[in-house]
XYZ file of C-alpha atoms in Angstrom:
438
model
C -145.142 -161.236 -119.180
C -142.709 -163.566 -117.413
C -143.543 -167.253 -117.013
C -141.225 -167.532 -114.001
C -143.153 -169.167 -111.158
C -143.797 -167.035 -108.106
C -141.131 -167.527 -105.436
C -142.355 -169.546 -102.474
C -141.787 -168.178 -99.004
C -140.505 -170.348 -96.173
C -142.857 -170.822 -93.252
C -141.169 -171.217 -89.835
C -137.746 -170.571 -91.333
C -134.838 -168.689 -89.770
C -135.965 -165.370 -88.278
C -134.098 -162.124 -89.062
C -131.604 -161.531 -86.264
C -133.260 -158.377 -84.789
C -136.629 -160.151 -84.733
C -135.052 -163.238 -83.155
C -133.433 -161.119 -80.423
C -136.667 -159.242 -79.706
C -138.639 -162.485 -79.479
C -136.001 -164.065 -77.243
C -136.107 -161.105 -74.830
C -139.898 -161.191 -74.630
C -140.134 -164.956 -74.191
C -137.370 -165.109 -71.581
C -139.398 -162.953 -69.180
C -142.676 -164.659 -70.083
C -141.155 -168.068 -69.347
C -140.008 -167.040 -65.868
C -143.379 -165.395 -65.260
C -145.108 -168.536 -66.473
C -143.332 -170.615 -63.849
C -144.482 -168.151 -61.169
C -147.983 -168.357 -62.673
C -147.943 -172.151 -62.386
C -146.872 -171.901 -58.767
C -149.609 -169.355 -57.990
C -152.275 -171.534 -59.613
C -151.140 -174.588 -57.658
C -151.156 -172.604 -54.385
C -154.671 -171.320 -55.149
C -155.996 -174.818 -55.888
C -154.445 -176.311 -52.748
C -155.522 -173.407 -50.542
C -159.127 -173.478 -51.798
C -159.370 -177.190 -51.020
C -158.069 -177.138 -47.446
C -159.821 -176.394 -44.130
C -158.471 -172.832 -44.532
C -160.481 -172.180 -47.694
C -162.593 -169.702 -45.730
C -159.510 -167.552 -45.171
C -158.799 -167.649 -48.894
C -162.328 -166.448 -49.670
C -162.168 -163.708 -47.035
C -158.943 -162.347 -48.499
C -160.225 -162.591 -52.082
C -163.491 -160.819 -51.202
C -161.985 -158.122 -48.958
C -162.952 -154.661 -50.257
C -160.871 -151.496 -50.271
C -160.449 -148.448 -52.469
C -161.934 -144.981 -52.930
C -165.747 -145.262 -52.979
C -166.170 -141.613 -53.996
C -164.385 -142.405 -57.263
C -166.340 -145.607 -57.850
C -163.288 -147.723 -57.037
C -164.354 -149.721 -53.985
C -163.342 -153.191 -55.210
C -162.544 -156.574 -53.731
C -158.988 -157.873 -53.937
C -160.160 -160.351 -56.557
C -161.564 -157.522 -58.668
C -158.486 -155.350 -58.178
C -156.360 -158.140 -59.638
C -158.770 -158.724 -62.558
C -159.538 -155.096 -63.377
C -156.362 -153.413 -62.174
C -153.340 -155.690 -62.398
C -154.485 -157.314 -65.643
C -154.519 -153.835 -67.189
C -150.714 -153.987 -66.873
C -150.736 -157.371 -68.605
C -152.828 -155.988 -71.461
C -150.662 -152.866 -71.665
C -147.654 -155.098 -72.332
C -149.775 -157.130 -74.792
C -150.692 -153.904 -76.582
C -147.034 -152.927 -76.846
C -146.143 -156.352 -78.224
C -148.973 -156.122 -80.758
C -147.769 -152.669 -81.842
C -144.227 -153.998 -82.225
C -145.464 -156.921 -84.305
C -147.458 -154.533 -86.520
C -144.539 -152.132 -87.027
C -141.411 -154.294 -87.138
C -142.491 -157.877 -86.458
C -144.297 -160.709 -88.208
C -147.459 -158.639 -88.775
C -145.805 -155.693 -90.552
C -146.547 -156.950 -94.075
C -149.597 -158.822 -95.369
C -147.431 -161.662 -96.674
C -145.843 -162.456 -93.314
C -148.964 -161.638 -91.310
C -151.321 -163.877 -93.289
C -150.344 -167.219 -91.757
C -150.306 -166.354 -88.028
C -153.336 -164.063 -88.280
C -155.446 -166.620 -90.169
C -154.306 -169.342 -87.776
C -155.170 -167.204 -84.746
C -158.586 -166.230 -86.117
C -159.422 -169.856 -86.891
C -158.110 -170.730 -83.426
C -160.696 -168.361 -81.946
C -163.675 -169.029 -84.221
C -163.608 -172.844 -84.091
C -163.474 -173.128 -80.252
C -166.288 -170.579 -79.938
C -168.401 -172.462 -82.482
C -167.672 -175.805 -80.807
C -168.675 -174.385 -77.419
C -171.872 -172.930 -78.868
C -172.769 -176.243 -80.533
C -172.070 -178.241 -77.359
C -173.952 -175.872 -75.070
C -176.919 -175.641 -77.423
C -177.116 -179.412 -77.908
C -177.109 -179.932 -74.138
C -179.613 -177.184 -73.410
C -176.987 -175.015 -71.702
C -176.222 -171.310 -71.770
C -174.409 -169.889 -74.806
C -172.929 -167.117 -72.635
C -169.500 -168.774 -72.374
C -168.747 -168.935 -76.091
C -165.708 -166.669 -75.706
C -164.104 -168.558 -72.796
C -162.029 -171.077 -74.845
C -160.813 -168.543 -77.408
C -157.573 -167.193 -75.897
C -154.145 -168.845 -75.542
C -152.117 -168.226 -72.372
C -148.582 -167.631 -73.665
C -146.993 -167.506 -70.189
C -148.539 -170.823 -69.163
C -147.532 -172.419 -72.486
C -143.934 -171.227 -72.148
C -143.795 -172.455 -68.565
C -144.835 -175.888 -69.798
C -142.035 -175.791 -72.383
C -139.585 -174.807 -69.642
C -140.722 -177.661 -67.390
C -140.416 -180.077 -70.328
C -136.889 -178.755 -70.917
C -137.550 -178.647 -74.627
C -135.668 -176.580 -77.229
C -138.241 -175.285 -79.676
C -136.605 -173.349 -82.541
C -137.048 -169.567 -82.421
C -139.460 -169.619 -85.371
C -141.863 -171.978 -83.582
C -141.711 -169.886 -80.418
C -142.260 -166.692 -82.432
C -145.255 -168.276 -84.152
C -146.719 -169.215 -80.760
C -146.083 -165.673 -79.474
C -147.753 -164.108 -82.526
C -150.752 -166.406 -82.134
C -151.084 -165.333 -78.498
C -150.736 -161.636 -79.363
C -153.532 -161.825 -81.953
C -155.562 -163.894 -79.458
C -155.130 -161.156 -76.852
C -156.335 -158.525 -79.312
C -159.379 -160.659 -80.138
C -160.068 -161.232 -76.456
C -159.898 -157.553 -75.564
C -162.222 -156.667 -78.459
C -164.686 -159.311 -77.264
C -164.490 -157.999 -73.701
C -165.006 -154.419 -74.891
C -167.942 -155.255 -77.180
C -169.800 -158.090 -75.466
C -168.962 -157.813 -71.768
C -169.713 -154.220 -70.900
C -172.094 -153.032 -68.206
C -174.255 -149.940 -68.480
C -172.201 -147.271 -70.194
C -171.367 -143.934 -68.585
C -170.670 -141.774 -71.615
C -169.227 -138.906 -69.558
C -166.612 -141.217 -68.054
C -165.918 -142.819 -71.437
C -165.557 -139.366 -72.975
C -163.021 -138.520 -70.270
C -161.116 -141.743 -70.967
C -161.087 -140.977 -74.706
C -159.841 -137.438 -74.012
C -157.092 -138.918 -71.853
C -156.051 -141.251 -74.665
C -155.945 -138.300 -77.085
C -153.708 -136.426 -74.642
C -151.565 -139.574 -74.299
C -151.176 -139.647 -78.096
C -150.316 -135.934 -78.265
C -147.625 -136.332 -75.610
C -146.131 -139.200 -77.628
C -146.425 -137.260 -80.879
C -144.512 -134.295 -79.481
C -141.875 -136.538 -77.854
C -142.717 -135.514 -74.295
C -140.660 -137.635 -71.910
C -140.981 -138.366 -68.208
C -142.935 -141.001 -66.297
C -144.513 -138.253 -64.148
C -146.638 -137.311 -67.183
C -147.702 -140.791 -68.199
C -148.191 -142.636 -64.903
C -150.893 -140.294 -63.474
C -152.499 -139.968 -66.917
C -152.548 -143.747 -67.373
C -154.159 -144.290 -63.957
C -156.784 -141.628 -64.742
C -157.570 -143.255 -68.111
C -157.883 -146.653 -66.415
C -160.226 -145.296 -63.693
C -162.412 -143.457 -66.219
C -162.597 -146.534 -68.438
C -163.669 -148.648 -65.460
C -166.342 -146.149 -64.426
C -167.440 -145.870 -68.035
C -168.687 -149.455 -67.968
C -166.039 -150.871 -70.336
C -163.684 -153.418 -68.819
C -160.684 -151.460 -67.577
C -158.149 -153.745 -69.286
C -159.182 -152.088 -72.574
C -157.353 -148.986 -71.357
C -154.121 -150.964 -71.096
C -154.284 -152.216 -74.686
C -155.184 -148.752 -75.982
C -152.192 -147.123 -74.309
C -149.903 -149.911 -75.479
C -150.982 -149.355 -79.088
C -150.360 -145.600 -78.783
C -146.803 -145.869 -77.444
C -144.197 -145.085 -80.108
C -142.236 -148.068 -81.444
C -139.960 -146.320 -83.979
C -136.643 -144.884 -82.851
C -135.671 -141.285 -83.465
C -132.158 -140.507 -84.625
C -129.710 -141.123 -81.795
C -132.338 -142.787 -79.605
C -131.234 -145.965 -77.838
C -134.749 -147.260 -77.129
C -138.288 -146.237 -77.991
C -140.904 -145.379 -75.343
C -142.581 -148.707 -76.110
C -139.315 -150.619 -75.595
C -138.573 -148.791 -72.335
C -142.093 -149.332 -71.016
C -142.116 -153.004 -71.992
C -138.684 -153.520 -70.414
C -139.943 -151.922 -67.190
C -143.410 -153.493 -67.021
C -142.957 -156.947 -68.565
C -141.398 -158.376 -65.352
C -144.197 -156.755 -63.320
C -146.818 -158.195 -65.653
C -145.344 -161.688 -65.890
C -144.025 -161.976 -62.345
C -146.631 -160.078 -60.297
C -149.828 -159.092 -62.128
C -150.697 -162.380 -63.838
C -149.663 -164.672 -60.929
C -151.690 -162.594 -58.440
C -154.696 -162.745 -60.740
C -154.232 -166.521 -60.970
C -153.918 -166.765 -57.191
C -157.359 -165.229 -56.674
C -159.040 -166.635 -59.795
C -157.878 -170.258 -59.843
C -158.997 -171.139 -56.326
C -161.833 -173.499 -57.224
C -163.133 -176.376 -55.131
C -162.029 -179.674 -56.623
C -164.072 -182.736 -55.731
C -165.302 -185.834 -57.479
C -168.693 -184.185 -57.978
C -167.170 -180.965 -59.306
C -164.916 -182.818 -61.740
C -167.842 -184.939 -62.870
C -169.843 -181.784 -63.625
C -167.050 -180.616 -65.930
C -167.947 -183.431 -68.316
C -171.703 -183.504 -67.707
C -172.572 -179.802 -67.660
C -172.966 -178.585 -71.284
C -171.251 -175.262 -70.556
C -168.236 -176.864 -68.874
C -167.962 -179.582 -71.505
C -168.128 -176.910 -74.198
C -165.161 -175.120 -72.626
C -163.081 -178.315 -72.416
C -163.873 -179.327 -75.998
C -163.252 -175.781 -77.204
C -159.792 -175.656 -75.626
C -158.632 -179.174 -76.438
C -160.339 -179.924 -79.749
C -161.398 -176.536 -81.073
C -158.037 -174.827 -80.613
C -156.150 -177.722 -82.177
C -158.393 -178.047 -85.218
C -158.747 -174.293 -85.698
C -155.061 -173.389 -85.546
C -153.756 -176.386 -87.471
C -156.382 -176.280 -90.223
C -156.108 -172.502 -90.511
C -152.322 -172.669 -90.787
C -152.284 -175.536 -93.272
C -154.911 -174.026 -95.554
C -153.331 -170.566 -95.386
C -149.931 -172.023 -96.259
C -151.407 -173.841 -99.242
C -153.247 -170.730 -100.390
C -150.203 -168.437 -100.038
C -147.816 -171.022 -101.516
C -145.720 -170.939 -98.362
C -143.186 -173.760 -98.077
C -142.753 -175.328 -94.660
C -139.217 -175.212 -93.300
C -137.703 -178.506 -94.564
C -136.226 -179.133 -91.094
C -139.742 -179.260 -89.634
C -142.926 -181.218 -90.278
C -146.606 -180.382 -90.119
C -146.663 -182.540 -86.995
C -144.692 -179.741 -85.298
C -147.408 -177.235 -86.174
C -150.000 -179.701 -84.846
C -148.099 -179.971 -81.548
C -148.059 -176.188 -81.266
C -151.786 -176.078 -81.976
C -152.399 -178.529 -79.122
C -150.186 -176.450 -76.814
C -152.248 -173.352 -77.705
C -155.203 -175.061 -76.028
C -153.810 -173.831 -72.719
C -156.259 -171.022 -72.024
C -155.716 -169.864 -68.484
C -155.477 -166.165 -67.612
C -157.803 -164.588 -70.178
C -160.107 -167.636 -70.202
C -160.599 -167.322 -66.438
C -161.226 -163.582 -66.823
C -163.853 -164.049 -69.541
C -165.405 -166.892 -67.548
C -165.967 -164.530 -64.617
C -167.479 -161.910 -66.927
C -169.711 -164.375 -68.812
C -171.062 -166.090 -65.683
C -171.697 -163.558 -62.893
C -173.219 -166.234 -60.659
C -170.355 -167.565 -58.465
C -171.543 -171.189 -58.693
C -171.610 -171.092 -62.492
C -168.262 -169.296 -62.589
C -166.707 -172.000 -60.394
C -167.756 -174.723 -62.850
C -166.374 -172.757 -65.792
C -163.080 -172.163 -63.965
C -162.822 -175.873 -63.234
C -163.449 -176.577 -66.928
C -160.701 -174.139 -67.939
C -158.275 -175.862 -65.564
C -159.225 -179.356 -66.756
C -159.087 -178.381 -70.437
C -155.728 -176.686 -70.002
C -154.304 -179.705 -68.162
C -155.478 -182.052 -70.926
C -153.842 -179.773 -73.508
C -150.641 -179.776 -71.449
C -150.557 -183.571 -71.288
C -151.168 -184.075 -75.008
C -148.711 -181.355 -76.017
C -146.032 -182.783 -73.720
C -146.227 -186.168 -75.426
C -146.159 -184.676 -78.932
C -143.366 -182.182 -78.257
C -141.063 -184.567 -76.375
C -141.369 -187.005 -79.274
C -139.630 -184.436 -81.506
C -137.318 -182.892 -78.941
C -134.163 -184.395 -80.495
C -134.923 -182.499 -83.710
C -135.692 -179.306 -81.798
C -132.463 -179.585 -79.822
C -130.406 -179.911 -83.010
C -132.088 -176.891 -84.622
C -131.746 -174.866 -81.431
C -128.035 -175.637 -81.181
C -127.537 -174.641 -84.819
C -129.362 -171.351 -84.232
C -127.390 -170.447 -81.111
C -123.873 -171.684 -82.001
C -121.373 -168.802 -81.850
C -117.902 -170.331 -82.264
C -116.181 -166.995 -82.869
C -117.864 -165.427 -79.799
C -118.776 -162.228 -81.633
C -122.316 -162.117 -80.277
C -123.878 -163.107 -83.617
C -124.885 -166.753 -84.123
C -122.781 -168.371 -86.842
C -125.839 -169.392 -88.857
C -126.441 -165.707 -89.634
C -122.930 -165.328 -91.067
C -122.938 -168.276 -93.414
C -122.391 -167.646 -97.135
C -120.759 -164.330 -96.263
C -123.998 -162.607 -95.285
C -125.504 -161.600 -91.970
C -129.199 -162.134 -92.423
C -131.170 -159.345 -90.819
C -128.415 -158.289 -88.419
C -127.728 -154.957 -90.045
C -130.960 -153.378 -88.897
C -132.248 -152.527 -85.474
C -135.597 -153.094 -83.843
C -136.951 -149.685 -84.377
């Protein structure tokens, strides 16, 4: 038996080139979408606090659809139940990619981000529950502070004009992907209405057909678009939140390339829908979900109401402690060595940034508190908590931006203009560039 010590892996080191390219493509669109999301949220807040707030409410509450199919919804519900299904479809595709070719494909690489994400969900939920219980409030909102809004976080980074290394951005993306999976499981399990098993059976049959079409390499949007809409409608009528259908279809889409295939169905779908998700679906949801009345009384209730205070503490304190402690302990347990160019303070900054819980937090807030007055307070708490996280993260990240800029320039330098960063060609080897994202 060899006495050679086990080799230590590098945490937040240089990504393989195919993984770096895939992450860069995903984050580029999410960043642009995040800026649109910020603009939509600001418009909603201003509009809801002007003399024309009644017009905003009339538009948000206007109903249309097909009543015979159980789809007579308000515009606000169409954005939450319909457009967010596109967002979760893209999230499902990204999760599938991570599981097949990304950071989650092997237990060794998946351990750190998965443990960090789980801790980043459990601690905020526990902190909310403790705060609400201590103040005599409702425990119904325990899931509100659990999810990280990747688009919002990336928009903040864009506004700060920072240059986070690809590994830090990939870690943030992986955290958000696992968060999204946790959120959709929570929505499916805990926030369902009365179940219609016939409709759910139809949705399940549709998903089986979707899988069979993928298995037998059937191509053509005219097969999948009507089938996807039918699955979504059946899932909605089945009593399970319709966004579950989006994740399910995203996980079914094939992510491995056949011989001679330029792009997989998952890659093609993500390329087509990611701009729609980031630039249309999520901003429209924000436009009709973030319009809360902001007044001195309302802001005061954020810090005096046990439910609202629980959300703020969960996002700002719970997320930070959960993600940082989970990452640090997992790294110690797995003998992972932090990238020598970075410090644990960088992981802490990222943990603070992950306290931005906007899109999914607002969605769960609406589901957990059906009463509009309660939902308004929870939405205000999500906004306040996210803004506090933004402010703290901005200070911490800008403090290290000179280091990030140097690492970013090293990662992207391509003096020979061959399309491959020079850092991947050092020592006569191209790290990870020989493969393809299949």
